[in-house]
């Protein structure tokens, strides 16, 4: 299966990497929607959050912890930011590899359209 984010995590497609460990990869979004906009993904291919179950709880926890730590590193700790997971068609997910968006650096609007 040819997946863009699997290829990014494997270094086969270039990205502006922020962080990498055995299980996770984080990189700046190519089309940022705020001054800071990066993505945290698992290296393992998981299509979306609906595919997850209790066995993925540890990985999901690590993704959230990583997103939070990197948000602080990127200067978002004091004013905060938004952590977003779009899921499937109604959620407007466009890349079918699980990812957390971290958006910050400006006051965001709510609710989403
Ligand atoms: P989704 O709409 O699936 O929640 O988010 C996918 C995100 O991936 C979008 O914000 C989009 O800009 C980003 N994206 C798509 N292709 C690439 C790429 O090749 N490189 C990077 N860095 N981001 C990408
Ligand atoms: Zn993938």
Short mmCIF file of N, CA and C and ligand atoms in Angstrom, two decimals:
data_model
loop_
_atom_site.label_atom_id
_atom_site.label_comp_id
_atom_site.label_asym_id
_atom_site.label_seq_id
_atom_site.Cartn_x
_atom_site.Cartn_y
_atom_site.Cartn_z
N UNK A 1 0.85 -1.20 0.00
CA UNK A 1 0.00 0.00 0.00
C UNK A 1 0.88 1.25 0.00
N UNK A 2 0.57 2.19 -0.85
CA UNK A 2 1.39 3.40 -0.94
C UNK A 2 0.70 4.52 -0.17
N UNK A 3 1.28 4.84 0.99
CA UNK A 3 0.66 5.85 1.86
C UNK A 3 1.63 7.01 2.03
N UNK A 4 1.15 8.22 1.76
CA UNK A 4 2.00 9.41 1.85
C UNK A 4 2.67 9.53 3.22
N UNK A 5 1.89 9.39 4.28
CA UNK A 5 2.46 9.62 5.61
C UNK A 5 3.38 8.46 6.04
N UNK A 6 3.10 7.23 5.59
CA UNK A 6 4.07 6.14 5.81
C UNK A 6 5.40 6.49 5.15
N UNK A 7 5.32 7.03 3.95
CA UNK A 7 6.54 7.40 3.22
C UNK A 7 7.27 8.56 3.88
N UNK A 8 6.53 9.51 4.42
CA UNK A 8 7.15 10.62 5.14
C UNK A 8 7.84 10.10 6.41
N UNK A 9 7.14 9.23 7.14
CA UNK A 9 7.71 8.70 8.40
C UNK A 9 8.96 7.87 8.12
N UNK A 10 9.02 7.23 6.95
CA UNK A 10 10.17 6.41 6.59
C UNK A 10 11.29 7.24 5.96
N UNK A 11 11.06 8.55 5.79
CA UNK A 11 12.07 9.42 5.20
C UNK A 11 12.18 9.30 3.70
N UNK A 12 11.22 8.60 3.09
CA UNK A 12 11.25 8.42 1.62
C UNK A 12 10.71 9.64 0.90
N UNK A 13 9.87 10.40 1.60
CA UNK A 13 9.38 11.68 1.07
C UNK A 13 9.80 12.74 2.08
N UNK A 14 10.35 13.83 1.56
CA UNK A 14 10.91 14.86 2.44
C UNK A 14 9.82 15.59 3.22
N UNK A 15 10.16 15.98 4.43
CA UNK A 15 9.27 16.82 5.24
C UNK A 15 10.15 17.65 6.16
N UNK A 16 9.55 18.67 6.77
CA UNK A 16 10.27 19.45 7.78
C UNK A 16 10.05 18.78 9.13
N UNK A 17 10.93 17.83 9.43
CA UNK A 17 10.77 17.01 10.63
C UNK A 17 10.99 17.82 11.90
N UNK A 18 10.15 17.56 12.89
CA UNK A 18 10.32 18.18 14.21
C UNK A 18 10.83 17.16 15.21
N UNK A 19 10.38 15.92 15.08
CA UNK A 19 10.67 14.91 16.11
C UNK A 19 10.50 13.51 15.51
N UNK A 20 11.31 12.58 16.03
CA UNK A 20 11.16 11.18 15.63
C UNK A 20 11.61 10.29 16.76
N UNK A 21 10.88 9.21 17.01
CA UNK A 21 11.38 8.13 17.88
C UNK A 21 10.97 6.81 17.25
N UNK A 22 11.05 5.72 18.00
CA UNK A 22 10.76 4.40 17.41
C UNK A 22 9.34 4.28 16.88
N UNK A 23 8.42 4.97 17.56
CA UNK A 23 7.01 4.78 17.22
C UNK A 23 6.35 5.97 16.54
N UNK A 24 6.93 7.16 16.73
CA UNK A 24 6.25 8.39 16.31
C UNK A 24 7.11 9.23 15.38
N UNK A 25 6.43 10.10 14.63
CA UNK A 25 7.11 11.05 13.74
C UNK A 25 6.28 12.33 13.76
N UNK A 26 6.95 13.48 13.81
CA UNK A 26 6.22 14.77 13.79
C UNK A 26 6.88 15.70 12.79
N UNK A 27 6.06 16.44 12.06
CA UNK A 27 6.58 17.30 10.98
C UNK A 27 5.62 18.45 10.72
N UNK A 28 6.17 19.54 10.16
CA UNK A 28 5.35 20.71 9.87
C UNK A 28 4.39 20.42 8.71
N UNK A 29 3.16 20.92 8.84
CA UNK A 29 2.17 20.76 7.77
C UNK A 29 2.61 21.58 6.55
N UNK A 30 2.40 21.01 5.36
CA UNK A 30 2.84 21.66 4.12
C UNK A 30 1.97 22.88 3.79
N UNK A 31 0.78 22.91 4.36
CA UNK A 31 -0.17 24.00 4.08
C UNK A 31 -0.71 24.54 5.41
N UNK A 32 0.16 25.26 6.15
CA UNK A 32 -0.19 25.64 7.52
C UNK A 32 -1.42 26.54 7.61
N UNK A 33 -2.27 26.23 8.58
CA UNK A 33 -3.50 27.01 8.79
C UNK A 33 -3.35 27.99 9.95
N UNK A 34 -2.18 28.04 10.53
CA UNK A 34 -1.89 28.97 11.64
C UNK A 34 -0.37 29.12 11.68
N UNK A 35 0.15 30.11 12.42
CA UNK A 35 1.60 30.33 12.45
C UNK A 35 2.39 29.07 12.82
N UNK A 36 1.85 28.28 13.73
CA UNK A 36 2.42 26.96 14.04
C UNK A 36 1.39 25.91 13.64
N UNK A 37 1.77 24.97 12.81
CA UNK A 37 0.85 23.89 12.41
C UNK A 37 1.71 22.69 12.06
N UNK A 38 1.68 21.71 12.97
CA UNK A 38 2.43 20.48 12.69
C UNK A 38 1.57 19.26 12.97
N UNK A 39 2.06 18.11 12.52
CA UNK A 39 1.32 16.86 12.60
C UNK A 39 2.15 15.83 13.38
N UNK A 40 1.47 15.05 14.21
CA UNK A 40 2.11 13.95 14.93
C UNK A 40 1.46 12.66 14.43
N UNK A 41 2.27 11.74 13.94
CA UNK A 41 1.73 10.49 13.39
C UNK A 41 2.43 9.28 14.00
N UNK A 42 1.73 8.14 14.02
CA UNK A 42 2.42 6.90 14.38
C UNK A 42 3.17 6.39 13.15
N UNK A 43 4.33 5.75 13.36
CA UNK A 43 5.03 5.14 12.21
C UNK A 43 4.23 3.97 11.66
N UNK A 44 3.55 3.26 12.56
CA UNK A 44 2.67 2.16 12.15
C UNK A 44 1.48 2.73 11.38
N UNK A 45 1.11 2.09 10.28
CA UNK A 45 -0.03 2.58 9.52
C UNK A 45 -1.34 2.24 10.22
N UNK A 46 -2.05 3.29 10.63
CA UNK A 46 -3.42 3.17 11.13
C UNK A 46 -4.21 4.19 10.32
N UNK A 47 -5.28 3.76 9.67
CA UNK A 47 -5.97 4.66 8.73
C UNK A 47 -6.62 5.84 9.43
N UNK A 48 -7.27 5.59 10.54
CA UNK A 48 -7.98 6.68 11.24
C UNK A 48 -8.33 6.22 12.65
N UNK A 49 -8.87 7.14 13.44
CA UNK A 49 -9.13 6.82 14.86
C UNK A 49 -10.19 5.75 15.02
N UNK A 50 -11.10 5.63 14.05
CA UNK A 50 -12.14 4.60 14.13
C UNK A 50 -11.57 3.18 14.05
N UNK A 51 -10.36 3.08 13.52
CA UNK A 51 -9.70 1.77 13.39
C UNK A 51 -9.03 1.33 14.69
N UNK A 52 -8.97 2.23 15.67
CA UNK A 52 -8.24 1.94 16.90
C UNK A 52 -9.10 1.18 17.90
N UNK A 53 -8.43 0.42 18.76
CA UNK A 53 -9.13 -0.25 19.86
C UNK A 53 -8.24 -0.18 21.10
N UNK A 54 -8.64 -0.91 22.13
CA UNK A 54 -7.94 -0.80 23.42
C UNK A 54 -6.45 -1.12 23.29
N UNK A 55 -6.10 -1.98 22.33
CA UNK A 55 -4.68 -2.33 22.16
C UNK A 55 -3.84 -1.14 21.69
N UNK A 56 -4.49 -0.14 21.14
CA UNK A 56 -3.77 1.05 20.66
C UNK A 56 -3.70 2.15 21.73
N UNK A 57 -4.24 1.87 22.92
CA UNK A 57 -4.33 2.92 23.94
C UNK A 57 -2.96 3.50 24.29
N UNK A 58 -1.96 2.64 24.40
CA UNK A 58 -0.63 3.12 24.77
C UNK A 58 -0.06 4.03 23.67
N UNK A 59 -0.19 3.60 22.42
CA UNK A 59 0.31 4.40 21.30
C UNK A 59 -0.43 5.74 21.22
N UNK A 60 -1.75 5.70 21.41
CA UNK A 60 -2.53 6.94 21.35
C UNK A 60 -2.11 7.89 22.48
N UNK A 61 -1.85 7.32 23.65
CA UNK A 61 -1.39 8.15 24.76
C UNK A 61 -0.05 8.79 24.45
N UNK A 62 0.85 8.01 23.83
CA UNK A 62 2.15 8.57 23.46
C UNK A 62 2.01 9.68 22.43
N UNK A 63 1.08 9.51 21.50
CA UNK A 63 0.86 10.56 20.49
C UNK A 63 0.42 11.86 21.15
N UNK A 64 -0.51 11.76 22.10
CA UNK A 64 -0.99 12.97 22.78
C UNK A 64 0.12 13.60 23.62
N UNK A 65 0.87 12.77 24.32
CA UNK A 65 1.96 13.28 25.14
C UNK A 65 3.00 13.98 24.26
N UNK A 66 3.32 13.36 23.13
CA UNK A 66 4.29 13.94 22.19
C UNK A 66 3.77 15.27 21.65
N UNK A 67 2.49 15.29 21.26
CA UNK A 67 1.90 16.51 20.71
C UNK A 67 1.99 17.65 21.73
N UNK A 68 1.70 17.33 22.97
CA UNK A 68 1.76 18.35 24.03
C UNK A 68 3.18 18.84 24.25
N UNK A 69 4.13 17.92 24.33
CA UNK A 69 5.52 18.33 24.58
C UNK A 69 6.06 19.18 23.42
N UNK A 70 5.75 18.76 22.20
CA UNK A 70 6.23 19.53 21.04
C UNK A 70 5.54 20.89 20.96
N UNK A 71 4.27 20.95 21.36
CA UNK A 71 3.56 22.23 21.38
C UNK A 71 4.29 23.20 22.32
N UNK A 72 4.70 22.70 23.47
CA UNK A 72 5.46 23.55 24.41
C UNK A 72 6.78 23.99 23.77
N UNK A 73 7.47 23.03 23.15
CA UNK A 73 8.75 23.35 22.48
C UNK A 73 8.58 24.41 21.40
N UNK A 74 7.42 24.39 20.74
CA UNK A 74 7.16 25.34 19.65
C UNK A 74 6.62 26.67 20.18
N UNK A 75 6.58 26.81 21.50
CA UNK A 75 6.21 28.09 22.11
C UNK A 75 4.72 28.26 22.38
N UNK A 76 3.98 27.16 22.39
CA UNK A 76 2.53 27.27 22.53
C UNK A 76 2.05 26.99 23.96
N UNK A 77 2.99 26.72 24.86
CA UNK A 77 2.61 26.28 26.20
C UNK A 77 1.79 27.30 26.98
N UNK A 78 2.18 28.56 26.85
CA UNK A 78 1.53 29.57 27.69
C UNK A 78 0.14 29.94 27.18
N UNK A 79 0.04 30.21 25.88
CA UNK A 79 -1.25 30.68 25.33
C UNK A 79 -2.13 29.53 24.86
N UNK A 80 -1.56 28.34 24.72
CA UNK A 80 -2.35 27.19 24.31
C UNK A 80 -2.46 27.04 22.81
N UNK A 81 -3.22 26.08 22.39
CA UNK A 81 -3.32 25.75 20.98
C UNK A 81 -4.50 24.79 20.80
N UNK A 82 -4.60 24.21 19.62
CA UNK A 82 -5.66 23.23 19.39
C UNK A 82 -5.05 21.93 18.89
N UNK A 83 -5.52 20.82 19.48
CA UNK A 83 -5.12 19.48 19.07
C UNK A 83 -6.32 18.86 18.35
N UNK A 84 -6.14 18.50 17.08
CA UNK A 84 -7.28 18.09 16.24
C UNK A 84 -7.00 16.74 15.58
N UNK A 85 -8.02 15.87 15.60
CA UNK A 85 -7.94 14.64 14.80
C UNK A 85 -9.16 14.61 13.89
N UNK A 86 -8.97 14.87 12.60
CA UNK A 86 -10.06 14.72 11.64
C UNK A 86 -10.23 13.23 11.34
N UNK A 87 -11.49 12.81 11.19
CA UNK A 87 -11.72 11.37 11.02
C UNK A 87 -12.74 11.08 9.92
N UNK A 88 -12.28 10.39 8.89
CA UNK A 88 -13.12 9.90 7.79
C UNK A 88 -13.84 11.06 7.08
N UNK A 89 -14.87 10.74 6.30
CA UNK A 89 -15.37 11.73 5.34
C UNK A 89 -16.07 12.92 6.01
N UNK A 90 -16.93 12.68 6.98
CA UNK A 90 -17.61 13.81 7.62
C UNK A 90 -16.63 14.67 8.42
N UNK A 91 -15.56 14.08 8.89
CA UNK A 91 -14.54 14.84 9.62
C UNK A 91 -13.55 15.54 8.72
N UNK A 92 -13.74 15.37 7.40
CA UNK A 92 -12.86 15.98 6.38
C UNK A 92 -11.41 15.52 6.51
N UNK A 93 -11.24 14.25 6.84
CA UNK A 93 -9.89 13.68 6.81
C UNK A 93 -9.50 13.50 5.34
N UNK A 94 -8.33 14.00 4.97
CA UNK A 94 -7.90 13.89 3.57
C UNK A 94 -6.76 12.89 3.39
N UNK A 95 -5.99 12.62 4.44
CA UNK A 95 -4.91 11.64 4.37
C UNK A 95 -5.26 10.48 5.30
N UNK A 96 -5.39 9.29 4.72
CA UNK A 96 -5.86 8.14 5.50
C UNK A 96 -4.72 7.47 6.26
N UNK A 97 -4.07 8.24 7.09
CA UNK A 97 -3.07 7.74 8.04
C UNK A 97 -3.25 8.64 9.27
N UNK A 98 -3.58 8.01 10.39
CA UNK A 98 -3.90 8.75 11.62
C UNK A 98 -2.90 9.86 11.91
N UNK A 99 -3.42 11.05 12.24
CA UNK A 99 -2.53 12.16 12.60
C UNK A 99 -3.24 13.12 13.54
N UNK A 100 -2.47 13.68 14.46
CA UNK A 100 -2.95 14.78 15.31
C UNK A 100 -2.41 16.07 14.72
N UNK A 101 -3.31 17.01 14.41
CA UNK A 101 -2.89 18.36 14.04
C UNK A 101 -2.63 19.14 15.33
N UNK A 102 -1.56 19.92 15.36
CA UNK A 102 -1.35 20.89 16.44
C UNK A 102 -1.30 22.26 15.78
N UNK A 103 -2.27 23.10 16.15
CA UNK A 103 -2.43 24.42 15.53
C UNK A 103 -2.35 25.49 16.61
N UNK A 104 -1.52 26.51 16.38
CA UNK A 104 -1.41 27.57 17.37
C UNK A 104 -0.65 28.76 16.83
N UNK A 105 -0.41 29.71 17.75
CA UNK A 105 0.31 30.92 17.36
C UNK A 105 -0.62 32.06 17.00
N UNK A 106 -1.92 31.82 17.04
CA UNK A 106 -2.92 32.88 16.88
C UNK A 106 -4.19 32.41 17.58
N UNK A 107 -5.11 33.36 17.81
CA UNK A 107 -6.40 33.01 18.41
C UNK A 107 -7.22 32.29 17.35
N UNK A 108 -7.62 31.05 17.63
CA UNK A 108 -8.37 30.26 16.65
C UNK A 108 -9.87 30.50 16.83
N UNK A 109 -10.62 30.17 15.78
CA UNK A 109 -12.08 30.33 15.83
C UNK A 109 -12.75 29.03 16.28
N UNK A 110 -13.92 29.17 16.86
CA UNK A 110 -14.72 28.02 17.24
C UNK A 110 -16.19 28.39 17.09
N UNK A 111 -17.09 27.55 16.63
CA UNK A 111 -16.84 26.16 16.22
C UNK A 111 -16.33 26.08 14.80
N UNK A 112 -15.77 24.92 14.42
CA UNK A 112 -15.39 24.69 13.02
C UNK A 112 -16.66 24.63 12.18
N UNK A 113 -16.56 24.94 10.91
CA UNK A 113 -17.74 25.00 10.04
C UNK A 113 -18.36 23.65 9.78
P1 LIG B 1 -6.40 15.97 7.19
O1 LIG B 1 -7.21 16.83 6.27
O2 LIG B 1 -6.31 14.54 6.66
O3 LIG B 1 -6.84 16.03 8.62
O4 LIG B 1 -4.95 16.58 7.21
C1 LIG B 1 -3.96 16.26 6.30
C2 LIG B 1 -2.92 17.34 6.39
O5 LIG B 1 -1.76 16.89 5.73
C3 LIG B 1 -3.32 18.65 5.72
O6 LIG B 1 -3.28 19.72 6.68
C4 LIG B 1 -2.30 18.83 4.62
O7 LIG B 1 -1.90 20.17 4.43
C5 LIG B 1 -1.15 17.97 5.09
N1 LIG B 1 -0.35 17.41 4.01
C6 LIG B 1 -0.81 16.82 2.87
N2 LIG B 1 0.22 16.41 2.11
C7 LIG B 1 1.35 16.75 2.77
C8 LIG B 1 2.74 16.57 2.47
O8 LIG B 1 3.15 16.03 1.44
N3 LIG B 1 3.63 17.05 3.39
C9 LIG B 1 3.22 17.65 4.55
N4 LIG B 1 4.16 18.10 5.37
N5 LIG B 1 1.92 17.83 4.85
C10 LIG B 1 0.99 17.37 3.99
ZN1 LIG B 2 0.31 5.11 6.31
#
